[in-house]
Amino acid sequence: MHMLNIGHLVETLARFTYAINGGHVETYAELRPAYIKAINTLRPAHLPAGLDGITIGYEDSEWVDHCKQNSIFPHIVGPASPSDGPTREEWDRQVLAALDLIEKIHPGLRHMVSLLVTDIVVLNSGADGGGSANQMPGVVMMSPGSAWQTLDFAMCIVHEGLHTGLFVLDSVYPMFTLAPSELEKDEHRALSAVKIGEKRPLHAALHAAAVAVPLMFMEHSQGERVLVDQYTESLREACEDMQTKRALFTPYGQLVLDEMTAWVQGEPLNFVQISEGITSEDFSGYRPAA
């Protein structure tokens, strides 16, 4: 699938940074710094991304204040309670262990995270989930559940990292023929693969379906099936529903949707195809329109 392919992401990220920064990257080593420069024009001026690694923050992070002031993720930042030293140490340990686990599951997924994620803000809010937003690219908000294991932390990071990846892909190769405000109209809503039985704006439905795929893959790789069993049928139904609104997708959006639809219709699901597709040259390029 193009949406998970690291070669395609690298190529698209280079185009994304050129469009914003006005200059081409000459080497791969220049890509992450160019990405940082680009997203710092989109993020609040007082909250720039750092060049190196991933910064871990907590409920006293300036990102939390920013989210509160702008009504971003109120279900996460609103009820967040103070965290003590031992709690933060455990969160740090789990985040670092999660990054190692992502590398073990598939280096390509870790590569995606290394390119796109700049900040992880961990909160104790009882929300049991995470969030990312286009107006704060690179930032992952995370509210771990009390029963979360390292795999849950890892899946949350990949989940939100792919949301950022989809933002980059959609910026370079728009996936829809209508603006997001139009896609929110009732007639353009589609079934969600994650919020089962619920209809969401078409762009949100596509995102939900897309991020379900690596979560199922990651869980399968660890010999577990909870999300695989939970999402298989709902992902099939979501893709079928989105296919009925095919005219609202651009050719690139149709490509992403078709690849996901074809995979989820398999019986059984072919997780080897996902693993190989993350680094396969078959998905690494996409010819832009003149």
PDB file of C-alpha atoms in Angstrom:
ATOM      1  CA  MET A   1       0.000   0.000   0.000  1.00  0.00           C
ATOM      2  CA  HIS A   2       1.275   3.447  -0.888  1.00  0.00           C
ATOM      3  CA  MET A   3       0.025   4.920   2.396  1.00  0.00           C
ATOM      4  CA  LEU A   4       2.382   2.683   4.432  1.00  0.00           C
ATOM      5  CA  ASN A   5       5.347   2.566   2.070  1.00  0.00           C
ATOM      6  CA  ILE A   6       8.426   4.292   3.459  1.00  0.00           C
ATOM      7  CA  GLY A   7       9.899   4.982   0.015  1.00  0.00           C
ATOM      8  CA  HIS A   8       6.695   6.709  -1.056  1.00  0.00           C
ATOM      9  CA  LEU A   9       6.662   8.702   2.182  1.00  0.00           C
ATOM     10  CA  VAL A  10      10.260   9.841   1.683  1.00  0.00           C
ATOM     11  CA  GLU A  11       9.561  10.907  -1.896  1.00  0.00           C
ATOM     12  CA  THR A  12       6.368  12.715  -0.898  1.00  0.00           C
ATOM     13  CA  LEU A  13       7.971  14.335   2.131  1.00  0.00           C
ATOM     14  CA  ALA A  14      10.664  15.770  -0.141  1.00  0.00           C
ATOM     15  CA  ARG A  15       7.949  17.329  -2.309  1.00  0.00           C
ATOM     16  CA  PHE A  16       6.112  18.573   0.787  1.00  0.00           C
ATOM     17  CA  THR A  17       9.217  20.318   2.123  1.00  0.00           C
ATOM     18  CA  TYR A  18      10.004  21.803  -1.288  1.00  0.00           C
ATOM     19  CA  ALA A  19       6.515  23.278  -1.552  1.00  0.00           C
ATOM     20  CA  ILE A  20       6.833  24.975   1.849  1.00  0.00           C
ATOM     21  CA  ASN A  21      10.551  25.764   2.080  1.00  0.00           C
ATOM     22  CA  GLY A  22      11.162  26.575  -1.580  1.00  0.00           C
ATOM     23  CA  GLY A  23      14.265  24.435  -1.851  1.00  0.00           C
ATOM     24  CA  HIS A  24      15.046  20.847  -2.815  1.00  0.00           C
ATOM     25  CA  VAL A  25      16.752  18.417  -0.455  1.00  0.00           C
ATOM     26  CA  GLU A  26      19.864  16.996  -2.079  1.00  0.00           C
ATOM     27  CA  THR A  27      20.461  14.062   0.282  1.00  0.00           C
ATOM     28  CA  TYR A  28      18.394  11.882   2.572  1.00  0.00           C
ATOM     29  CA  ALA A  29      20.215  13.351   5.584  1.00  0.00           C
ATOM     30  CA  GLU A  30      18.661  16.721   4.746  1.00  0.00           C
ATOM     31  CA  LEU A  31      15.083  15.406   4.773  1.00  0.00           C
ATOM     32  CA  ARG A  32      14.279  15.426   8.495  1.00  0.00           C
ATOM     33  CA  PRO A  33      15.775  18.952   8.989  1.00  0.00           C
ATOM     34  CA  ALA A  34      13.776  20.144   5.970  1.00  0.00           C
ATOM     35  CA  TYR A  35      10.624  18.598   7.446  1.00  0.00           C
ATOM     36  CA  ILE A  36      11.291  20.344  10.769  1.00  0.00           C
ATOM     37  CA  LYS A  37      11.741  23.661   8.985  1.00  0.00           C
ATOM     38  CA  ALA A  38       8.503  23.131   7.060  1.00  0.00           C
ATOM     39  CA  ILE A  39       6.298  22.169   9.992  1.00  0.00           C
ATOM     40  CA  ASN A  40       7.707  24.982  12.123  1.00  0.00           C
ATOM     41  CA  THR A  41       5.990  27.356   9.699  1.00  0.00           C
ATOM     42  CA  LEU A  42       2.712  25.565  10.498  1.00  0.00           C
ATOM     43  CA  ARG A  43       3.110  25.217  14.262  1.00  0.00           C
ATOM     44  CA  PRO A  44       2.782  28.043  16.810  1.00  0.00           C
ATOM     45  CA  ALA A  45       5.932  30.176  16.726  1.00  0.00           C
ATOM     46  CA  HIS A  46       6.647  29.580  20.427  1.00  0.00           C
ATOM     47  CA  LEU A  47       6.406  25.779  20.021  1.00  0.00           C
ATOM     48  CA  PRO A  48       8.957  24.849  17.352  1.00  0.00           C
ATOM     49  CA  ALA A  49      10.058  21.277  16.743  1.00  0.00           C
ATOM     50  CA  GLY A  50      13.615  20.341  17.665  1.00  0.00           C
ATOM     51  CA  LEU A  51      15.957  18.833  15.109  1.00  0.00           C
ATOM     52  CA  ASP A  52      16.953  15.767  17.085  1.00  0.00           C
ATOM     53  CA  GLY A  53      14.879  12.842  18.309  1.00  0.00           C
ATOM     54  CA  ILE A  54      11.513  12.943  20.035  1.00  0.00           C
ATOM     55  CA  THR A  55      10.758  15.237  22.991  1.00  0.00           C
ATOM     56  CA  ILE A  56       8.576  13.735  25.731  1.00  0.00           C
ATOM     57  CA  GLY A  57       6.306  16.094  27.673  1.00  0.00           C
ATOM     58  CA  TYR A  58       3.561  15.851  30.288  1.00  0.00           C
ATOM     59  CA  GLU A  59       0.540  17.796  31.526  1.00  0.00           C
ATOM     60  CA  ASP A  60       2.715  20.868  32.197  1.00  0.00           C
ATOM     61  CA  SER A  61       3.867  20.967  28.565  1.00  0.00           C
ATOM     62  CA  GLU A  62       3.163  24.179  26.670  1.00  0.00           C
ATOM     63  CA  TRP A  63       1.354  21.983  24.136  1.00  0.00           C
ATOM     64  CA  VAL A  64      -1.284  21.263  26.754  1.00  0.00           C
ATOM     65  CA  ASP A  65      -1.819  24.985  27.330  1.00  0.00           C
ATOM     66  CA  HIS A  66      -2.040  25.493  23.568  1.00  0.00           C
ATOM     67  CA  CYS A  67      -4.642  22.738  23.227  1.00  0.00           C
ATOM     68  CA  LYS A  68      -6.714  24.129  26.092  1.00  0.00           C
ATOM     69  CA  GLN A  69      -6.642  27.641  24.658  1.00  0.00           C
ATOM     70  CA  ASN A  70      -7.671  26.420  21.202  1.00  0.00           C
ATOM     71  CA  SER A  71     -10.134  23.660  22.185  1.00  0.00           C
ATOM     72  CA  ILE A  72      -7.965  20.912  20.693  1.00  0.00           C
ATOM     73  CA  PHE A  73      -8.497  17.447  22.204  1.00  0.00           C
ATOM     74  CA  PRO A  74     -10.544  18.710  25.163  1.00  0.00           C
ATOM     75  CA  HIS A  75     -11.330  15.106  26.125  1.00  0.00           C
ATOM     76  CA  ILE A  76      -7.596  14.536  26.666  1.00  0.00           C
ATOM     77  CA  VAL A  77      -6.240  17.816  28.001  1.00  0.00           C
ATOM     78  CA  GLY A  78      -9.325  18.864  29.970  1.00  0.00           C
ATOM     79  CA  PRO A  79      -9.409  16.118  32.618  1.00  0.00           C
ATOM     80  CA  ALA A  80      -5.635  15.586  32.781  1.00  0.00           C
ATOM     81  CA  SER A  81      -4.426  15.307  36.375  1.00  0.00           C
ATOM     82  CA  PRO A  82      -0.951  16.078  37.764  1.00  0.00           C
ATOM     83  CA  SER A  83       1.668  13.348  37.370  1.00  0.00           C
ATOM     84  CA  ASP A  84       4.450  12.597  39.847  1.00  0.00           C
ATOM     85  CA  GLY A  85       8.069  11.649  39.235  1.00  0.00           C
ATOM     86  CA  PRO A  86       7.671   7.853  39.325  1.00  0.00           C
ATOM     87  CA  THR A  87       4.690   8.042  36.954  1.00  0.00           C
ATOM     88  CA  ARG A  88       6.666  10.117  34.467  1.00  0.00           C
ATOM     89  CA  GLU A  89       9.636   7.759  34.733  1.00  0.00           C
ATOM     90  CA  GLU A  90       7.359   4.822  33.905  1.00  0.00           C
ATOM     91  CA  TRP A  91       5.847   6.706  30.946  1.00  0.00           C
ATOM     92  CA  ASP A  92       9.344   7.508  29.686  1.00  0.00           C
ATOM     93  CA  ARG A  93      10.352   3.873  30.025  1.00  0.00           C
ATOM     94  CA  GLN A  94       7.260   2.705  28.169  1.00  0.00           C
ATOM     95  CA  VAL A  95       7.653   5.222  25.341  1.00  0.00           C
ATOM     96  CA  LEU A  96      11.298   4.254  24.810  1.00  0.00           C
ATOM     97  CA  ALA A  97      10.414   0.553  25.003  1.00  0.00           C
ATOM     98  CA  ALA A  98       7.588   1.172  22.536  1.00  0.00           C
ATOM     99  CA  LEU A  99       9.965   2.789  20.042  1.00  0.00           C
ATOM    100  CA  ASP A 100      12.234  -0.260  20.344  1.00  0.00           C
ATOM    101  CA  LEU A 101       9.251  -2.567  19.836  1.00  0.00           C
ATOM    102  CA  ILE A 102       8.180  -0.669  16.698  1.00  0.00           C
ATOM    103  CA  GLU A 103      11.697  -1.220  15.331  1.00  0.00           C
ATOM    104  CA  LYS A 104      11.438  -4.932  16.152  1.00  0.00           C
ATOM    105  CA  ILE A 105       8.007  -5.284  14.537  1.00  0.00           C
ATOM    106  CA  HIS A 106       9.102  -3.490  11.366  1.00  0.00           C
ATOM    107  CA  PRO A 107      12.023  -1.082  10.865  1.00  0.00           C
ATOM    108  CA  GLY A 108       9.985   0.711   8.197  1.00  0.00           C
ATOM    109  CA  LEU A 109       7.344   1.706  10.736  1.00  0.00           C
ATOM    110  CA  ARG A 110      10.061   2.958  13.071  1.00  0.00           C
ATOM    111  CA  HIS A 111      11.501   4.879  10.137  1.00  0.00           C
ATOM    112  CA  MET A 112       8.134   6.573   9.602  1.00  0.00           C
ATOM    113  CA  VAL A 113       7.981   7.566  13.264  1.00  0.00           C
ATOM    114  CA  SER A 114      11.559   8.880  13.198  1.00  0.00           C
ATOM    115  CA  LEU A 115      10.751  11.088  10.219  1.00  0.00           C
ATOM    116  CA  LEU A 116       7.370  12.446  11.311  1.00  0.00           C
ATOM    117  CA  VAL A 117       7.047  12.479  15.112  1.00  0.00           C
ATOM    118  CA  THR A 118       8.783  15.265  17.034  1.00  0.00           C
ATOM    119  CA  ASP A 119       6.906  15.417  20.360  1.00  0.00           C
ATOM    120  CA  ILE A 120       4.994  12.926  22.513  1.00  0.00           C
ATOM    121  CA  VAL A 121       2.921  14.461  25.321  1.00  0.00           C
ATOM    122  CA  VAL A 122       1.770  11.870  27.852  1.00  0.00           C
ATOM    123  CA  LEU A 123      -1.154  12.688  30.136  1.00  0.00           C
ATOM    124  CA  ASN A 124      -3.202  10.988  32.808  1.00  0.00           C
ATOM    125  CA  SER A 125      -6.716  11.902  31.688  1.00  0.00           C
ATOM    126  CA  GLY A 126      -8.585   8.604  31.649  1.00  0.00           C
ATOM    127  CA  ALA A 127      -9.262   9.012  27.929  1.00  0.00           C
ATOM    128  CA  ASP A 128      -7.376   5.810  27.045  1.00  0.00           C
ATOM    129  CA  GLY A 129      -6.181   6.882  23.602  1.00  0.00           C
ATOM    130  CA  GLY A 130      -4.284   9.476  21.652  1.00  0.00           C
ATOM    131  CA  GLY A 131      -4.616  12.371  19.266  1.00  0.00           C
ATOM    132  CA  SER A 132      -2.801  14.342  16.569  1.00  0.00           C
ATOM    133  CA  ALA A 133      -3.868  17.403  14.588  1.00  0.00           C
ATOM    134  CA  ASN A 134      -2.846  18.946  11.281  1.00  0.00           C
ATOM    135  CA  GLN A 135      -2.314  22.351  12.908  1.00  0.00           C
ATOM    136  CA  MET A 136       0.327  20.870  15.223  1.00  0.00           C
ATOM    137  CA  PRO A 137       2.186  18.400  12.954  1.00  0.00           C
ATOM    138  CA  GLY A 138       4.671  16.102  14.617  1.00  0.00           C
ATOM    139  CA  VAL A 139       2.910  16.167  18.002  1.00  0.00           C
ATOM    140  CA  VAL A 140       1.334  13.043  19.505  1.00  0.00           C
ATOM    141  CA  MET A 141      -0.959  13.475  22.493  1.00  0.00           C
ATOM    142  CA  MET A 142      -1.235  10.270  24.496  1.00  0.00           C
ATOM    143  CA  SER A 143      -3.445   9.272  27.425  1.00  0.00           C
ATOM    144  CA  PRO A 144      -2.417   5.714  28.386  1.00  0.00           C
ATOM    145  CA  GLY A 145      -5.006   3.376  29.840  1.00  0.00           C
ATOM    146  CA  SER A 146      -4.253   1.833  33.210  1.00  0.00           C
ATOM    147  CA  ALA A 147      -3.837  -1.603  31.593  1.00  0.00           C
ATOM    148  CA  TRP A 148      -1.656  -0.464  28.687  1.00  0.00           C
ATOM    149  CA  GLN A 149       1.352  -2.594  27.857  1.00  0.00           C
ATOM    150  CA  THR A 150       4.327  -1.636  25.702  1.00  0.00           C
ATOM    151  CA  LEU A 151       2.481  -2.797  22.570  1.00  0.00           C
ATOM    152  CA  ASP A 152      -0.356  -0.349  23.318  1.00  0.00           C
ATOM    153  CA  PHE A 153       2.128   2.531  23.583  1.00  0.00           C
ATOM    154  CA  ALA A 154       3.746   1.395  20.320  1.00  0.00           C
ATOM    155  CA  MET A 155       0.435   1.160  18.472  1.00  0.00           C
ATOM    156  CA  CYS A 156      -0.618   4.608  19.676  1.00  0.00           C
ATOM    157  CA  ILE A 157       2.633   6.135  18.384  1.00  0.00           C
ATOM    158  CA  VAL A 158       2.308   4.449  14.966  1.00  0.00           C
ATOM    159  CA  HIS A 159      -1.417   5.286  14.797  1.00  0.00           C
ATOM    160  CA  GLU A 160      -0.822   8.999  15.322  1.00  0.00           C
ATOM    161  CA  GLY A 161       2.355   8.986  13.244  1.00  0.00           C
ATOM    162  CA  LEU A 162       0.401   7.641  10.279  1.00  0.00           C
ATOM    163  CA  HIS A 163      -2.213  10.375  10.736  1.00  0.00           C
ATOM    164  CA  THR A 164       0.614  12.857  10.220  1.00  0.00           C
ATOM    165  CA  GLY A 165       1.821  10.824   7.251  1.00  0.00           C
ATOM    166  CA  LEU A 166      -1.640  10.984   5.694  1.00  0.00           C
ATOM    167  CA  PHE A 167      -1.657  14.755   6.236  1.00  0.00           C
ATOM    168  CA  VAL A 168       1.606  14.989   4.271  1.00  0.00           C
ATOM    169  CA  LEU A 169       0.344  12.671   1.508  1.00  0.00           C
ATOM    170  CA  ASP A 170      -2.945  14.554   1.203  1.00  0.00           C
ATOM    171  CA  SER A 171      -1.094  17.880   1.101  1.00  0.00           C
ATOM    172  CA  VAL A 172       1.018  16.793  -1.869  1.00  0.00           C
ATOM    173  CA  TYR A 173      -1.526  14.569  -3.623  1.00  0.00           C
ATOM    174  CA  PRO A 174      -5.015  15.681  -2.546  1.00  0.00           C
ATOM    175  CA  MET A 175      -7.234  12.661  -1.950  1.00  0.00           C
ATOM    176  CA  PHE A 176     -10.651  14.322  -2.294  1.00  0.00           C
ATOM    177  CA  THR A 177     -12.395  16.514  -4.837  1.00  0.00           C
ATOM    178  CA  LEU A 178     -14.177  18.534  -2.132  1.00  0.00           C
ATOM    179  CA  ALA A 179     -12.951  20.615   0.796  1.00  0.00           C
ATOM    180  CA  PRO A 180     -13.092  19.087   4.308  1.00  0.00           C
ATOM    181  CA  SER A 181     -16.007  21.375   5.215  1.00  0.00           C
ATOM    182  CA  GLU A 182     -18.008  19.895   2.325  1.00  0.00           C
ATOM    183  CA  LEU A 183     -17.057  16.340   3.247  1.00  0.00           C
ATOM    184  CA  GLU A 184     -18.637  16.872   6.675  1.00  0.00           C
ATOM    185  CA  LYS A 185     -22.123  17.133   5.170  1.00  0.00           C
ATOM    186  CA  ASP A 186     -24.428  14.222   6.011  1.00  0.00           C
ATOM    187  CA  GLU A 187     -24.593  12.960   2.438  1.00  0.00           C
ATOM    188  CA  HIS A 188     -20.797  12.629   2.306  1.00  0.00           C
ATOM    189  CA  ARG A 189     -20.325  10.729   5.551  1.00  0.00           C
ATOM    190  CA  ALA A 190     -19.108   7.121   5.618  1.00  0.00           C
ATOM    191  CA  LEU A 191     -18.796   4.288   8.111  1.00  0.00           C
ATOM    192  CA  SER A 192     -15.856   4.379  10.498  1.00  0.00           C
ATOM    193  CA  ALA A 193     -13.675   1.289  10.833  1.00  0.00           C
ATOM    194  CA  VAL A 194     -12.774   2.211  14.417  1.00  0.00           C
ATOM    195  CA  LYS A 195     -15.920   3.818  15.829  1.00  0.00           C
ATOM    196  CA  ILE A 196     -17.924   0.843  14.675  1.00  0.00           C
ATOM    197  CA  GLY A 197     -21.377   1.603  13.284  1.00  0.00           C
ATOM    198  CA  GLU A 198     -20.775   5.358  13.339  1.00  0.00           C
ATOM    199  CA  LYS A 199     -20.691   7.508  10.202  1.00  0.00           C
ATOM    200  CA  ARG A 200     -18.012  10.175  10.003  1.00  0.00           C
ATOM    201  CA  PRO A 201     -16.987  12.841   7.465  1.00  0.00           C
ATOM    202  CA  LEU A 202     -15.436  11.089   4.485  1.00  0.00           C
ATOM    203  CA  HIS A 203     -11.882  12.301   5.114  1.00  0.00           C
ATOM    204  CA  ALA A 204     -12.113  11.207   8.765  1.00  0.00           C
ATOM    205  CA  ALA A 205     -13.514   7.830   7.708  1.00  0.00           C
ATOM    206  CA  LEU A 206     -10.555   7.301   5.358  1.00  0.00           C
ATOM    207  CA  HIS A 207      -8.083   8.212   8.088  1.00  0.00           C
ATOM    208  CA  ALA A 208      -9.767   5.847  10.552  1.00  0.00           C
ATOM    209  CA  ALA A 209      -9.644   2.990   8.064  1.00  0.00           C
ATOM    210  CA  ALA A 210      -6.033   3.672   7.131  1.00  0.00           C
ATOM    211  CA  VAL A 211      -4.690   3.741  10.679  1.00  0.00           C
ATOM    212  CA  ALA A 212      -6.534   0.521  11.548  1.00  0.00           C
ATOM    213  CA  VAL A 213      -4.332  -1.416   9.111  1.00  0.00           C
ATOM    214  CA  PRO A 214      -0.943  -0.999  10.864  1.00  0.00           C
ATOM    215  CA  LEU A 215      -2.576  -1.543  14.266  1.00  0.00           C
ATOM    216  CA  MET A 216      -3.933  -4.897  13.088  1.00  0.00           C
ATOM    217  CA  PHE A 217      -0.545  -5.729  11.558  1.00  0.00           C
ATOM    218  CA  MET A 218       1.353  -4.838  14.730  1.00  0.00           C
ATOM    219  CA  GLU A 219      -0.962  -6.840  16.944  1.00  0.00           C
ATOM    220  CA  HIS A 220      -0.809  -9.839  14.600  1.00  0.00           C
ATOM    221  CA  SER A 221       3.001  -9.686  14.671  1.00  0.00           C
ATOM    222  CA  GLN A 222       2.880 -10.162  18.438  1.00  0.00           C
ATOM    223  CA  GLY A 223       0.537 -13.135  18.288  1.00  0.00           C
ATOM    224  CA  GLU A 224      -2.527 -11.235  19.484  1.00  0.00           C
ATOM    225  CA  ARG A 225      -5.930 -10.866  17.808  1.00  0.00           C
ATOM    226  CA  VAL A 226      -8.140  -8.458  19.760  1.00  0.00           C
ATOM    227  CA  LEU A 227      -8.026  -5.626  17.209  1.00  0.00           C
ATOM    228  CA  VAL A 228      -7.782  -8.016  14.261  1.00  0.00           C
ATOM    229  CA  ASP A 229     -11.055  -9.632  15.320  1.00  0.00           C
ATOM    230  CA  GLN A 230     -12.623  -6.288  16.213  1.00  0.00           C
ATOM    231  CA  TYR A 231     -11.713  -4.377  13.071  1.00  0.00           C
ATOM    232  CA  THR A 232     -11.714  -6.899  10.208  1.00  0.00           C
ATOM    233  CA  GLU A 233     -15.429  -6.785   9.474  1.00  0.00           C
ATOM    234  CA  SER A 234     -15.811  -3.080  10.290  1.00  0.00           C
ATOM    235  CA  LEU A 235     -12.875  -2.207   8.008  1.00  0.00           C
ATOM    236  CA  ARG A 236     -14.462  -4.211   5.184  1.00  0.00           C
ATOM    237  CA  GLU A 237     -17.766  -2.409   5.690  1.00  0.00           C
ATOM    238  CA  ALA A 238     -16.046   0.977   5.885  1.00  0.00           C
ATOM    239  CA  CYS A 239     -14.161   0.384   2.634  1.00  0.00           C
ATOM    240  CA  GLU A 240     -17.331  -0.810   0.898  1.00  0.00           C
ATOM    241  CA  ASP A 241     -19.186   2.281   2.086  1.00  0.00           C
ATOM    242  CA  MET A 242     -16.386   4.619   0.961  1.00  0.00           C
ATOM    243  CA  GLN A 243     -16.362   2.911  -2.444  1.00  0.00           C
ATOM    244  CA  THR A 244     -19.969   4.080  -2.934  1.00  0.00           C
ATOM    245  CA  LYS A 245     -18.618   7.646  -2.698  1.00  0.00           C
ATOM    246  CA  ARG A 246     -15.810   6.997  -5.148  1.00  0.00           C
ATOM    247  CA  ALA A 247     -16.594  10.079  -7.224  1.00  0.00           C
ATOM    248  CA  LEU A 248     -15.521  12.267  -4.284  1.00  0.00           C
ATOM    249  CA  PHE A 249     -11.997  10.787  -4.344  1.00  0.00           C
ATOM    250  CA  THR A 250      -9.248  12.021  -6.651  1.00  0.00           C
ATOM    251  CA  PRO A 251      -7.337   9.405  -8.684  1.00  0.00           C
ATOM    252  CA  TYR A 252      -4.728   9.293  -5.902  1.00  0.00           C
ATOM    253  CA  GLY A 253      -7.415   8.948  -3.233  1.00  0.00           C
ATOM    254  CA  GLN A 254      -8.986   6.131  -5.246  1.00  0.00           C
ATOM    255  CA  LEU A 255      -5.586   4.418  -5.394  1.00  0.00           C
ATOM    256  CA  VAL A 256      -5.232   4.539  -1.608  1.00  0.00           C
ATOM    257  CA  LEU A 257      -8.805   3.357  -1.098  1.00  0.00           C
ATOM    258  CA  ASP A 258      -8.543   0.555  -3.687  1.00  0.00           C
ATOM    259  CA  GLU A 259      -5.317  -0.833  -2.229  1.00  0.00           C
ATOM    260  CA  MET A 260      -6.819  -0.919   1.258  1.00  0.00           C
ATOM    261  CA  THR A 261     -10.099  -2.403  -0.005  1.00  0.00           C
ATOM    262  CA  ALA A 262      -8.330  -5.167  -1.911  1.00  0.00           C
ATOM    263  CA  TRP A 263      -6.262  -6.116   1.129  1.00  0.00           C
ATOM    264  CA  VAL A 264      -9.109  -6.230   3.645  1.00  0.00           C
ATOM    265  CA  GLN A 265     -11.253  -8.347   1.329  1.00  0.00           C
ATOM    266  CA  GLY A 266      -8.670 -11.121   1.524  1.00  0.00           C
ATOM    267  CA  GLU A 267      -9.555 -14.267   3.437  1.00  0.00           C
ATOM    268  CA  PRO A 268      -7.529 -14.705   5.517  1.00  0.00           C
ATOM    269  CA  LEU A 269      -5.948 -11.273   5.786  1.00  0.00           C
ATOM    270  CA  ASN A 270      -2.472 -11.288   4.242  1.00  0.00           C
ATOM    271  CA  PHE A 271      -0.209  -9.649   6.802  1.00  0.00           C
ATOM    272  CA  VAL A 272       2.899 -10.706   4.877  1.00  0.00           C
ATOM    273  CA  GLN A 273       1.685  -8.401   2.110  1.00  0.00           C
ATOM    274  CA  ILE A 274       1.596  -5.500   4.594  1.00  0.00           C
ATOM    275  CA  SER A 275       5.073  -6.293   5.912  1.00  0.00           C
ATOM    276  CA  GLU A 276       6.605  -6.520   2.452  1.00  0.00           C
ATOM    277  CA  GLY A 277       4.671  -3.510   1.170  1.00  0.00           C
ATOM    278  CA  ILE A 278       6.158  -1.159   3.772  1.00  0.00           C
ATOM    279  CA  THR A 279       9.525  -1.291   1.985  1.00  0.00           C
ATOM    280  CA  SER A 280       8.604  -2.650  -1.465  1.00  0.00           C
ATOM    281  CA  GLU A 281       9.717  -0.585  -4.456  1.00  0.00           C
ATOM    282  CA  ASP A 282       6.358  -1.426  -6.058  1.00  0.00           C
ATOM    283  CA  PHE A 283       4.734   1.292  -3.943  1.00  0.00           C
ATOM    284  CA  SER A 284       7.621   3.743  -3.634  1.00  0.00           C
ATOM    285  CA  GLY A 285       6.732   6.083  -6.485  1.00  0.00           C
ATOM    286  CA  TYR A 286       3.749   8.032  -7.681  1.00  0.00           C
ATOM    287  CA  ARG A 287       3.795  10.195 -10.794  1.00  0.00           C
ATOM    288  CA  PRO A 288       2.414  13.658 -10.028  1.00  0.00           C
ATOM    289  CA  ALA A 289       0.042  15.362 -12.425  1.00  0.00           C
ATOM    290  CA  ALA A 290       1.718  17.861 -14.745  1.00  0.00           C
TER     291      ALA A 290
END
